[in-house]
Each structure stands twice: as C-alpha cells, then as structure tokens.
Short mmCIF file of C-alpha atoms in Angstrom, two decimals:
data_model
loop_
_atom_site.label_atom_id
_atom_site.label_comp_id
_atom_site.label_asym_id
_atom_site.label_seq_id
_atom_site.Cartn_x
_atom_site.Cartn_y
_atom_site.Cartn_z
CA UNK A 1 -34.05 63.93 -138.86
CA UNK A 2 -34.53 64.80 -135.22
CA UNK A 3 -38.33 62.33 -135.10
CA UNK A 4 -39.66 62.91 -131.35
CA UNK A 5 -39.42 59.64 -129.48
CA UNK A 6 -42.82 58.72 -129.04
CA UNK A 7 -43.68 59.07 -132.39
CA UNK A 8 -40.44 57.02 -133.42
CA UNK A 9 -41.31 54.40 -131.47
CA UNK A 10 -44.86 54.31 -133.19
CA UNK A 11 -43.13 54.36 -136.70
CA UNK A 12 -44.86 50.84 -137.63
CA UNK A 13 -48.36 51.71 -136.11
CA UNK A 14 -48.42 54.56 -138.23
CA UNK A 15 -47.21 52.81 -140.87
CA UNK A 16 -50.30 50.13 -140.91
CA UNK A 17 -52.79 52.79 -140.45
CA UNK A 18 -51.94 54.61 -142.95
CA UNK A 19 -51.91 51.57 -145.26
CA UNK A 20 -55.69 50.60 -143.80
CA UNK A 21 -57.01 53.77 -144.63
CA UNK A 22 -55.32 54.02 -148.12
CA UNK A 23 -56.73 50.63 -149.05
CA UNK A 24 -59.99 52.08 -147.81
CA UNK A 25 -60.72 55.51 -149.48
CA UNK A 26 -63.92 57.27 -148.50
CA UNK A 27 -65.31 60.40 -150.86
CA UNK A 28 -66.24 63.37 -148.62
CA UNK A 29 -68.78 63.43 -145.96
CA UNK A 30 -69.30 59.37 -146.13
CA UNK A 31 -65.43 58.71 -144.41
CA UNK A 32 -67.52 56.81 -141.64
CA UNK A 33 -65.07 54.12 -141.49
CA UNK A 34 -61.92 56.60 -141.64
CA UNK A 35 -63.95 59.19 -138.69
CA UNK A 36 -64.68 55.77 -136.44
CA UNK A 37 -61.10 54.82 -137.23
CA UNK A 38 -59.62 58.18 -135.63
CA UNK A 39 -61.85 58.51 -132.69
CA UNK A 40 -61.03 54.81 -131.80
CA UNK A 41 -57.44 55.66 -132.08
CA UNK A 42 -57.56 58.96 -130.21
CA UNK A 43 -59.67 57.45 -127.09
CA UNK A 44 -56.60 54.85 -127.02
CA UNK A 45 -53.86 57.39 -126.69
CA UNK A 46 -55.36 58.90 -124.02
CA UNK A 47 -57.14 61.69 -125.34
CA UNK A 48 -59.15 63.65 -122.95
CA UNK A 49 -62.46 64.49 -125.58
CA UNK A 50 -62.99 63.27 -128.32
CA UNK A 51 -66.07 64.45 -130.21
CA UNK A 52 -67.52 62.98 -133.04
CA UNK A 53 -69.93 63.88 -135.96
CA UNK A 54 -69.32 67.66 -136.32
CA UNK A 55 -69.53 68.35 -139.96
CA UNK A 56 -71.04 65.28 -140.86
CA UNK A 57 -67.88 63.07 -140.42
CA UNK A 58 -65.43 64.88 -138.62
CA UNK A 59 -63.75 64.34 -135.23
CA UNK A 60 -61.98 66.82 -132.87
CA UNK A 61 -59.65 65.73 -129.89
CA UNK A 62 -58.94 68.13 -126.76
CA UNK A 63 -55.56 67.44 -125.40
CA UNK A 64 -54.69 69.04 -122.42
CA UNK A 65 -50.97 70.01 -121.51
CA UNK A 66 -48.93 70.25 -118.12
CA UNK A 67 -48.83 73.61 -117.45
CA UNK A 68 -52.53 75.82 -116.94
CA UNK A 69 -52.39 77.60 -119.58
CA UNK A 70 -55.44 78.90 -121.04
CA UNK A 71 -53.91 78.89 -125.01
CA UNK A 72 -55.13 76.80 -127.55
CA UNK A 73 -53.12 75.70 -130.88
CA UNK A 74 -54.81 73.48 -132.90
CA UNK A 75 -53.58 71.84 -135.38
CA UNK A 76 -55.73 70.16 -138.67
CA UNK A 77 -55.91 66.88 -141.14
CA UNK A 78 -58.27 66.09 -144.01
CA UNK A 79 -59.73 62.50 -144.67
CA UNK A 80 -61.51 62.06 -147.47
CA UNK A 81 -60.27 60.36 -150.99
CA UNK A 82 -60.92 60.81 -154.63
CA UNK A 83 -63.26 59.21 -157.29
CA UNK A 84 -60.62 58.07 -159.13
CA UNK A 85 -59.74 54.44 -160.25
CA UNK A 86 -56.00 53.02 -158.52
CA UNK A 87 -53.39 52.47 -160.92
CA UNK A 88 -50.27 51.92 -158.47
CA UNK A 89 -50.65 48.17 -158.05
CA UNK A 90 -49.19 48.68 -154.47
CA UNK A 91 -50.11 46.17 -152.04
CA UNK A 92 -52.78 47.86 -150.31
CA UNK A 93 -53.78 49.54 -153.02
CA UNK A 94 -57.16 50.84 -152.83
CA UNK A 95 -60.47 48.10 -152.15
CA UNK A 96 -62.88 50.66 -152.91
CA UNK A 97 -63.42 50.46 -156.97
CA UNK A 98 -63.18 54.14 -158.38
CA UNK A 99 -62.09 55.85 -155.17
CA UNK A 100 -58.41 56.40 -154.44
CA UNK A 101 -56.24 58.51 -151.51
CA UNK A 102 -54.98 60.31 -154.68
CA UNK A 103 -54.03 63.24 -152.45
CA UNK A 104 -52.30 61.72 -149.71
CA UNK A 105 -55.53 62.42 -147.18
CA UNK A 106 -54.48 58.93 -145.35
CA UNK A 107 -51.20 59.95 -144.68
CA UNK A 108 -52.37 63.69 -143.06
CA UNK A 109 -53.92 61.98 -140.87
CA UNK A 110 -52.08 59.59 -140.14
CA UNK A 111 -49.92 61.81 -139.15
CA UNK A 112 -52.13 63.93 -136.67
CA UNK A 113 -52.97 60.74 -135.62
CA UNK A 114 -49.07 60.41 -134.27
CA UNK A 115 -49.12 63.69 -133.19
CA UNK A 116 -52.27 63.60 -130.99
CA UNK A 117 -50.30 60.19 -129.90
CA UNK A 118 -47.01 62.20 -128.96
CA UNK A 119 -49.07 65.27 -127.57
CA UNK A 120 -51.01 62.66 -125.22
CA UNK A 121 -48.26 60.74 -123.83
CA UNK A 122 -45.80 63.45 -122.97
CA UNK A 123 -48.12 66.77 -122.23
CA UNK A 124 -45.21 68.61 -122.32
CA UNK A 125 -46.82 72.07 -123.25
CA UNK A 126 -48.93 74.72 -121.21
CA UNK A 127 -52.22 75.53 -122.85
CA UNK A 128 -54.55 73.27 -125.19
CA UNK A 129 -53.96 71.37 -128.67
CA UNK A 130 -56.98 70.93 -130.59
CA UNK A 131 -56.43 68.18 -132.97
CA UNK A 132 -59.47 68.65 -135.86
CA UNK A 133 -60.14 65.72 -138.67
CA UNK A 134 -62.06 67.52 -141.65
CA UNK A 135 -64.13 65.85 -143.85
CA UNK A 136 -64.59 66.47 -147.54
CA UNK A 137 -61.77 68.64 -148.29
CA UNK A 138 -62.50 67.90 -152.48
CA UNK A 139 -63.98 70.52 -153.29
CA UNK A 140 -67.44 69.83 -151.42
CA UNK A 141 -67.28 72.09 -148.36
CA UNK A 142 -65.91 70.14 -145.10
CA UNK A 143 -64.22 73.21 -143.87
CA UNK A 144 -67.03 75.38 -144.12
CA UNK A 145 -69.71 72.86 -142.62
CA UNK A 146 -67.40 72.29 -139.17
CA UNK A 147 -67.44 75.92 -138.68
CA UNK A 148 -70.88 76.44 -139.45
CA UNK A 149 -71.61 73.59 -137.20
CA UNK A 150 -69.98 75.74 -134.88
CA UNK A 151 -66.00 74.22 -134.62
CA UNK A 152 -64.41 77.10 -133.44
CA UNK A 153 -67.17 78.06 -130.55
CA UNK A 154 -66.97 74.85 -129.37
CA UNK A 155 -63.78 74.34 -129.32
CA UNK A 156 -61.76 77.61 -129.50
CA UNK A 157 -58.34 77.90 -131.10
CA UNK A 158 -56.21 81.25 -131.11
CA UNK A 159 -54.59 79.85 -134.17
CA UNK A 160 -54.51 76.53 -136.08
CA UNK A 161 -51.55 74.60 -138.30
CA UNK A 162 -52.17 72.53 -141.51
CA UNK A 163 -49.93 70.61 -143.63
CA UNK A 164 -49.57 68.89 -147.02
CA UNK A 165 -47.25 66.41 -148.36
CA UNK A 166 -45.43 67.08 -151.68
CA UNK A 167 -44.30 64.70 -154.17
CA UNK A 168 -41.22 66.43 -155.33
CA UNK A 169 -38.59 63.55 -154.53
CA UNK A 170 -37.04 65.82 -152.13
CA UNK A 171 -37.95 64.06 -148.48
CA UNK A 172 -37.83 65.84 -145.54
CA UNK A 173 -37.79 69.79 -147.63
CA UNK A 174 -40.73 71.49 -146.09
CA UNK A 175 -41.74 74.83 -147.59
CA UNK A 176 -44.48 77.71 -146.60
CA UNK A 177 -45.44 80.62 -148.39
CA UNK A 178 -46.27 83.87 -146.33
CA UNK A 179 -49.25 85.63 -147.31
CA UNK A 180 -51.17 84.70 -150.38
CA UNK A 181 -50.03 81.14 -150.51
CA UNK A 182 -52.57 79.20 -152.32
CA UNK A 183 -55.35 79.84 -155.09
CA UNK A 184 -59.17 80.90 -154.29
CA UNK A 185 -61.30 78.35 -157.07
CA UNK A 186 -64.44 78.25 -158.08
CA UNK A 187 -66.57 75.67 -160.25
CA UNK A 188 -68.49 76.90 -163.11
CA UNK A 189 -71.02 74.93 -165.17
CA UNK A 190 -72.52 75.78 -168.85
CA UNK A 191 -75.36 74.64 -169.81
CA UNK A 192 -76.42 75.09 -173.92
CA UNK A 193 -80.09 74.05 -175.43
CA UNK A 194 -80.25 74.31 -178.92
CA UNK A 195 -82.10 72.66 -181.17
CA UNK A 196 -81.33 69.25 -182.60
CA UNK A 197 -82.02 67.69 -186.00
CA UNK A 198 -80.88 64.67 -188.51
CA UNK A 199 -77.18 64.55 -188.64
CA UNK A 200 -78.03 64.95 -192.34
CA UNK A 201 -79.76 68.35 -192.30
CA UNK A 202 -77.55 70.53 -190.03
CA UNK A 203 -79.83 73.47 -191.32
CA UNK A 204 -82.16 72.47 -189.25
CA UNK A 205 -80.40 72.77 -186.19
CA UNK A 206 -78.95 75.22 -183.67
CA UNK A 207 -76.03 73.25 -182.74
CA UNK A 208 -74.98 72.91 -179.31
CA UNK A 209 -72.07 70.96 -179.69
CA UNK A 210 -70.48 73.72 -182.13
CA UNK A 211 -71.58 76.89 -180.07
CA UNK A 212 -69.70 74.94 -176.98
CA UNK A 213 -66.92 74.10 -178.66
CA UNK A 214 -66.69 77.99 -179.90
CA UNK A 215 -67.94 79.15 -176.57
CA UNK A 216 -64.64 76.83 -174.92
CA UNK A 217 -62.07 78.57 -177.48
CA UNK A 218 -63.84 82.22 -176.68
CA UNK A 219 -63.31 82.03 -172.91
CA UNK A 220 -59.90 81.85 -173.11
CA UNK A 221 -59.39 85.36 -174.73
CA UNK A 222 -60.35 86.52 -170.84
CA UNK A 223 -57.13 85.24 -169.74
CA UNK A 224 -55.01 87.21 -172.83
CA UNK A 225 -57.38 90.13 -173.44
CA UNK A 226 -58.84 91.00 -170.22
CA UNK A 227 -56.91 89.83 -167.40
CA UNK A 228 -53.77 92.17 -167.03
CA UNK A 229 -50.28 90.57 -167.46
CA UNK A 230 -49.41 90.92 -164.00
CA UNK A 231 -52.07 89.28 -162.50
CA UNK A 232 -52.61 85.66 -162.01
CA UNK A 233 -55.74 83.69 -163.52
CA UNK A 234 -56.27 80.28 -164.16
CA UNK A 235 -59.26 79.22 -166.37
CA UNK A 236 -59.17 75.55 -167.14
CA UNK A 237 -62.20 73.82 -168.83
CA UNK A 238 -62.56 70.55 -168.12
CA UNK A 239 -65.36 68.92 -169.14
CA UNK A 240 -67.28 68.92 -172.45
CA UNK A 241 -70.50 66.54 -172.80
CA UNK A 242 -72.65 66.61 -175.77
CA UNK A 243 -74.21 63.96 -178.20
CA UNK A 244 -75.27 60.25 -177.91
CA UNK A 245 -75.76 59.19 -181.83
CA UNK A 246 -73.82 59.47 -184.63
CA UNK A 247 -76.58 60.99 -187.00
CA UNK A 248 -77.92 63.86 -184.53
CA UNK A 249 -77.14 67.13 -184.22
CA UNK A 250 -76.90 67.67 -180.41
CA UNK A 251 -79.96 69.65 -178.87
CA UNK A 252 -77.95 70.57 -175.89
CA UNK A 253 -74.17 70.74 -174.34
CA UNK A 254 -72.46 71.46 -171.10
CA UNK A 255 -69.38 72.84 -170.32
CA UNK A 256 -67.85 72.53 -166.84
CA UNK A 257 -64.22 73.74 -165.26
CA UNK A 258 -62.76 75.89 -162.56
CA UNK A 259 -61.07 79.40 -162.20
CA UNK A 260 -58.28 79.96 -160.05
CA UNK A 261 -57.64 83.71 -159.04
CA UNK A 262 -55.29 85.52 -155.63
CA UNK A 263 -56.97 88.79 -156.51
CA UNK A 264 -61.21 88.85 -155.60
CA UNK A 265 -61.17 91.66 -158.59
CA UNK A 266 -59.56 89.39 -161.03
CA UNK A 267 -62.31 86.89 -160.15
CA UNK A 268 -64.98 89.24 -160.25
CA UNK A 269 -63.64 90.21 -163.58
CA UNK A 270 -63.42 86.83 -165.56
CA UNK A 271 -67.17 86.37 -163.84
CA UNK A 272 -68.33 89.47 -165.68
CA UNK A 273 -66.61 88.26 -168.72
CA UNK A 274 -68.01 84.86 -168.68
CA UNK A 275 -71.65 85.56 -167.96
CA UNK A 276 -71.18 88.71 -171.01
CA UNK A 277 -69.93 85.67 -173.44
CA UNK A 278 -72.89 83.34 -172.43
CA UNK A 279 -75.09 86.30 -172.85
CA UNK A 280 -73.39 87.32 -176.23
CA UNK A 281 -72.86 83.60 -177.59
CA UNK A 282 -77.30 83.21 -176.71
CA UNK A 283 -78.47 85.99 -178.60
CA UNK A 284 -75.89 85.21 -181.46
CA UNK A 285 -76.82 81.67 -181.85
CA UNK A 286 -80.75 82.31 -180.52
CA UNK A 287 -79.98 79.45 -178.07
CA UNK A 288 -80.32 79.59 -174.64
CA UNK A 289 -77.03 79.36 -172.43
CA UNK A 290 -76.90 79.72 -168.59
CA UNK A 291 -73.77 79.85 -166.25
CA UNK A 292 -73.77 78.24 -162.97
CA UNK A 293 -70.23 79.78 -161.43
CA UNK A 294 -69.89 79.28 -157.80
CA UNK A 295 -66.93 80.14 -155.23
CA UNK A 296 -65.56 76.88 -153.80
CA UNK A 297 -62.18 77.75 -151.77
CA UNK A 298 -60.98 81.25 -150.72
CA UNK A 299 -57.58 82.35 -150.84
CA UNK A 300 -55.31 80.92 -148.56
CA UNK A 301 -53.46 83.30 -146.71
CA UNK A 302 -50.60 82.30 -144.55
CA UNK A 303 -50.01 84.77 -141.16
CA UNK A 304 -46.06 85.85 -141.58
CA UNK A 305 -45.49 85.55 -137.41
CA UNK A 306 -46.99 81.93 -137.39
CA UNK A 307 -45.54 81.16 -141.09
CA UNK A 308 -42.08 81.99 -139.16
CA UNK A 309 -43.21 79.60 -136.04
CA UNK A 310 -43.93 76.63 -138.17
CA UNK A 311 -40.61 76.78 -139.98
CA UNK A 312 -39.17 76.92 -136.88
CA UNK A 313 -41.21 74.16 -135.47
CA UNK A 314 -40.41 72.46 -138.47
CA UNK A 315 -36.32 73.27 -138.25
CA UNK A 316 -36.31 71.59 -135.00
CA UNK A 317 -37.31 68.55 -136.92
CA UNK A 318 -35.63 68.34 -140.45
CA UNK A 319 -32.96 71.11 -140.01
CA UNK A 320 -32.51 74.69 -140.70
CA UNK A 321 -31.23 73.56 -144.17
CA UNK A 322 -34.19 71.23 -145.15
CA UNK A 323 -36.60 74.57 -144.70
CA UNK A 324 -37.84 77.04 -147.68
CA UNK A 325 -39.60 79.94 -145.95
CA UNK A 326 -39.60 81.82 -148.99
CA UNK A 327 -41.74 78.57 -151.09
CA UNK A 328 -43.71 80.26 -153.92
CA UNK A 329 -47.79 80.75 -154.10
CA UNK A 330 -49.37 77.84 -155.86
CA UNK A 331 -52.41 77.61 -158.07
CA UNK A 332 -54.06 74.80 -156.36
CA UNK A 333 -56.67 75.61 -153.94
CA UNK A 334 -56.70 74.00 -150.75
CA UNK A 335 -60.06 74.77 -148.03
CA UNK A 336 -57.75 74.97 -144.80
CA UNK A 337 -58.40 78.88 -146.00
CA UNK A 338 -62.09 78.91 -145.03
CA UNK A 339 -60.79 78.08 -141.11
CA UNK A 340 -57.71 80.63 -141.79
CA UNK A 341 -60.06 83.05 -142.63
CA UNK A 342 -61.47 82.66 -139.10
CA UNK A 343 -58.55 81.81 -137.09
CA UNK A 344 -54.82 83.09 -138.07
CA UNK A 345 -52.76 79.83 -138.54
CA UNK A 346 -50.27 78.74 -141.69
CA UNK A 347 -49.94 75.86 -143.76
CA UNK A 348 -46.72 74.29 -145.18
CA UNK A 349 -45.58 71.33 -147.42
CA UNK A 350 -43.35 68.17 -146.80
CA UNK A 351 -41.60 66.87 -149.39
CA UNK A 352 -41.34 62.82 -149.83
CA UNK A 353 -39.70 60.64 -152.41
CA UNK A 354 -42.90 60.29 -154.43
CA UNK A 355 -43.10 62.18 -157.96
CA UNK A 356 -45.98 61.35 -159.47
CA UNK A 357 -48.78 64.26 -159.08
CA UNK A 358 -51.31 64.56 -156.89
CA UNK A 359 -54.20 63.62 -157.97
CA UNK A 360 -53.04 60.86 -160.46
CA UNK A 361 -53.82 57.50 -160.10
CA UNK A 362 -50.66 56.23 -160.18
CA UNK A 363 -49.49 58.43 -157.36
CA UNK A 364 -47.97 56.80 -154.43
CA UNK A 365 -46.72 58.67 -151.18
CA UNK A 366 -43.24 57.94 -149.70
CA UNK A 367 -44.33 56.44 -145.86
CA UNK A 368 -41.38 58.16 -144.39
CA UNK A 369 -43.20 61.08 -144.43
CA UNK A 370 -45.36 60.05 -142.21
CA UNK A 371 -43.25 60.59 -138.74
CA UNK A 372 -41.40 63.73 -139.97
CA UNK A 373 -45.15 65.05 -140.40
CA UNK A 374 -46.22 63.71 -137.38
CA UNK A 375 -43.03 65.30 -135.16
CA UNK A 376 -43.66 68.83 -137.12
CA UNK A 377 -47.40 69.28 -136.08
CA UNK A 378 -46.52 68.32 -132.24
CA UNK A 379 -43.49 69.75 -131.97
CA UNK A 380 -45.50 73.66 -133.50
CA UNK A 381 -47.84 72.88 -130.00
CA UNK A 382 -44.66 72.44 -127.88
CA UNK A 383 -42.98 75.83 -129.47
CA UNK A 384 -46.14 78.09 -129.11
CA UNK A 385 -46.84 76.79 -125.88
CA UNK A 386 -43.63 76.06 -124.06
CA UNK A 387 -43.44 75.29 -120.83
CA UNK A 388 -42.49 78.03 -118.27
#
C-alpha cells in the first residue's frame, strides 16, 4: 500500500474518530453531534470554509490548491447510522440503544475526514476540492435535500467521487462498475381494511390478515410472469403487521417492502402490476386496499472517463493488481445517484477484512480501511487536477 504521508502519519487520529463516531450513531438528519464533529475537525486542518447546516445536518469544506485553477472535484461521505440494536460486543460498540454504524457511515467519513486533512496540509493540486458530508443517506433523502438546498450552486463541482467500503475479506481490492452500477429502489406500503369479527365466527369477517398473506404470495408472480427474463427486478416484502388478540379476526393489515429495478420501464411495469393486484385483490375480497409506492434512490450511473480516473487514482494507492474495473452492478441502492444525476462523478468499493453484511448487527469494519480510503479520495483531487 502506497498510504500518502500525511494521512499515514494521522493513522491513530483517524483511528479514534472513527471509533467516537461508531460508539455514537446518529439516524439521518439528527447526526448533530457527528456534523459538529466534522466541522470542528475540518476548521483544525486548515480548511479554508467550512459551511454548516445545508441539508439539515450536513457540512461542506472548500479547499483551495496551489496552482489557480478554476476546477473543482469534489469528493463525498455519508454520516448517518441505522436503527438497529449492536451485536458486535466491540469495545466501542455503539452507546446509542437501537442505533448502530451498521453500514460503515463512521468510517466514510472518517476517511474524508483524512483526506480533507491531506488535501489541506499539502495543496498540492490546481483547482478546488469540495469535500461534502451528507446526511441521511438511509433511505430518507439527504442527497436530495443538499441539492435542493442548493449544494451544487453554492458550491460548484464539475464532477464529484464517492466511495463505499466492502466487507468481502479481501482488504485493499477496490472495484467500480461503469455505467449502471447500482439499483434505483423504491418503498411501497399496503394498507388492507377489512372487517373483523370473533376469532370463532370467521364468517363474519373479511379477513385482512388472509387477503395480505395471499396478496404477499400474488406479487411475486410479477417477477416470473411479467418481468422478462433478461431484465433485473427485485421485489422483496418485508414487513407484514396484522392482529393483536388471539380470538379476532384482523380488521386491517399492512404490507411494506421495496423494489429494486436498472430499467425505469421495468419499474413502471411492476408499479402497474402492483396497483392492478391491489385493485383486483379489493373488489375480490370487497375490502378496501391502497398502495403507497414511492421512488427513493435513482439509478446510479457511473461516468466510464471518471470510472477510469478513480481506478487510476485508486492504482496509485493499492496497485494495479488490487483494482477490478470491470466489478459487477449491484442490487443495493445507494443515493450518491441523486448528486450523479446532477454532476458526472463515479463511485467505487474498498474491500476490508470484515465479512459480515452490511447492515447486520454484528457487522464490524476492518480500521485499516480507513487510510487506504482516505489516500484514494485525495489522491482522485491530485490526478484530475495536477499541477502544471
């Protein structure tokens, strides 16, 4: 590993924070403590702005380079946790009862944090890095609410780099996907009312908790007889909640889950499907059924010119052999896509020697990660804008 000097030096600084802010998980738009943590650190590297509060809880740094050039890269971290209860027993395991850095959040930025720390010492680049801490990430919106509080007019970017870590046991491997790289997702909610009765006279009723559980089984003939074989769909339900006494028939039930398309037809055409099943299941059952489905993440769609910077970038760091530029589009969703939509950029993965799954609560991320991150991200600003 070729780790840039500064941020080799700053190995146990980075170290600690990340272990604060794991032991201190924040949900999305409340990482106060995480957003007060960053601009702190920023202002003590020598940042030249830092500017606070833009969507809700994020922070932006301006770092400016040597040379005069009017370029900006910027280069992006997410902050906020998970409500999900610890399991690890690590030392700093999570304080924060029911919340948990299940994603590895603390360690992205920690590692921007050691970038903007690198970036700031040495200035060794002609232009502008734009170092942007999102909020909310989880599924609530954090992308979308910096730029509609305006992120990219106030602080302009000609393209922008993310980065995830990946618990594959394979540390230092960092992959990217060109083009369609990662899922668009949406949410969906179902909501049933029936009509209850005695758990003794099922006559009586119109059962809720039987049309949902037939309604559950039925959606999943959209993925085998509608979707075609080629395409990719993921339908996952995920929540069923009906019932509160052994001897009632359920009055109502609600079914709740995600779809995860790369095609907007496809999508389009499991919504048709869905609403026609509510509709059809209703007037079968003479119950009323609504469906709440709403678009959450957009594709994410890596730029093939800047996919092919960031490996190199990346190269520089781990090796030419430690690289997959050729990584395969994944299923999870991921709202980096909202700003890529906006700005042309590309997101990759490190590999670290965890293997547990994100979003398990026995997860734990391998810290030495965190400077091979960290040297990536600075050293993309140093390659796009080299020095003349």
């Amino acid at each position: 590993m070729n780790i840039l000097p500064t941020i080799a030096d700053s190995v146990p600084e980075l170290e600690d924070i990340f272990r604060d802010l794991h032991a201190h998980p924040e949900i999305g738009f409340t990482e106060v403590r995480t957003s007060g943590i960053v601009a702190e650190k920023l202002r003590s590297y020598g940042v030249d702005e830092v500017h606070e509060g833009l969507g809700k809880t994020g922070v932006v740094g301006i770092i400016r380079g040597k040379g005069q050039g009017n370029r900006r890269v910027g280069l992006r971290a997410d902050m906020d946790a998970l409500p999900i209860q610890e399991a690890t027993g690590l030392p700093y395991a999570s304080k924060n009862d029911g919340v948990m850095h299940a994603c590895g959040h603390d360690s992205h930025t920690t590692m921007l944090l050691g970038a903007a720390k690198h970036l700031a010492a040495t200035r060794d680049f002609d232009g502008t890095a734009v170092v942007v801490f999102q909020p909310a990430e989880e599924g609530l919106g954090g992308a979308k609410q910096m730029l509609a509080d305006g992120l990219f007019e106030q602080f302009p970017c000609d393209e922008i780099f993310g980065m995830h870590n990946h618990p594959n046991g394979k540390p230092g491997k960092v992959g990217i996907c060109k083009g369609q790289a990662m899922a668009g997702a949406a949410f969906f909610d179902i909501h049933i009312k029936g009509k209850g009765s005695h758990a003794a006279k099922p006559s009586d009723s119109r059962d809720a908790l039987i049309i949902a559980a037939s309604l559950a089984s039925e959606m999943q003939t959209i993925l085998s007889r509608n979707i075609p074989a080629q395409e990719v769909l993921v339908m996952s339900i995920t929540q069923i909640h009906s019932g509160s006494a052994y001897n009632v028939v359920p009055e109502t039930a609600t079914l709740a889950g995600t779809v995860r398309y790369f095609a907007d037809e496809m999508y389009e055409l499991a919504a048709s499907r869905m609403q026609a099943l509510c509709d059809g299941f209703a007037i079968a059952h003479g119950v009323e059924i609504t469906l709440d489905l709403r678009s959450v993440f957009d594709v994410l769609i890596n730029d093939d010119e800047l996919s092919d910077v960031y490996m190199q970038a990346a190269g520089d760091i781990v090796g030419i052999e430690n690289l997959d530029p050729n990584a395969p589009p994944v299923t999870g969703s991921e709202d980096f896509a909202d700003m890529l939509r906006v700005v042309p950029g590309a997101y990759c993965t490190v590999g670290h020697g965890g293997t547990a799954p994100l979003h398990n609560p026995e997860y734990v991320l391998d810290t030495s990660i965190l400077p091979v991150g960290a040297s990536i991200m600075a050293r993309v600003v140093e390659v796009r804008l080299p020095l003349s």
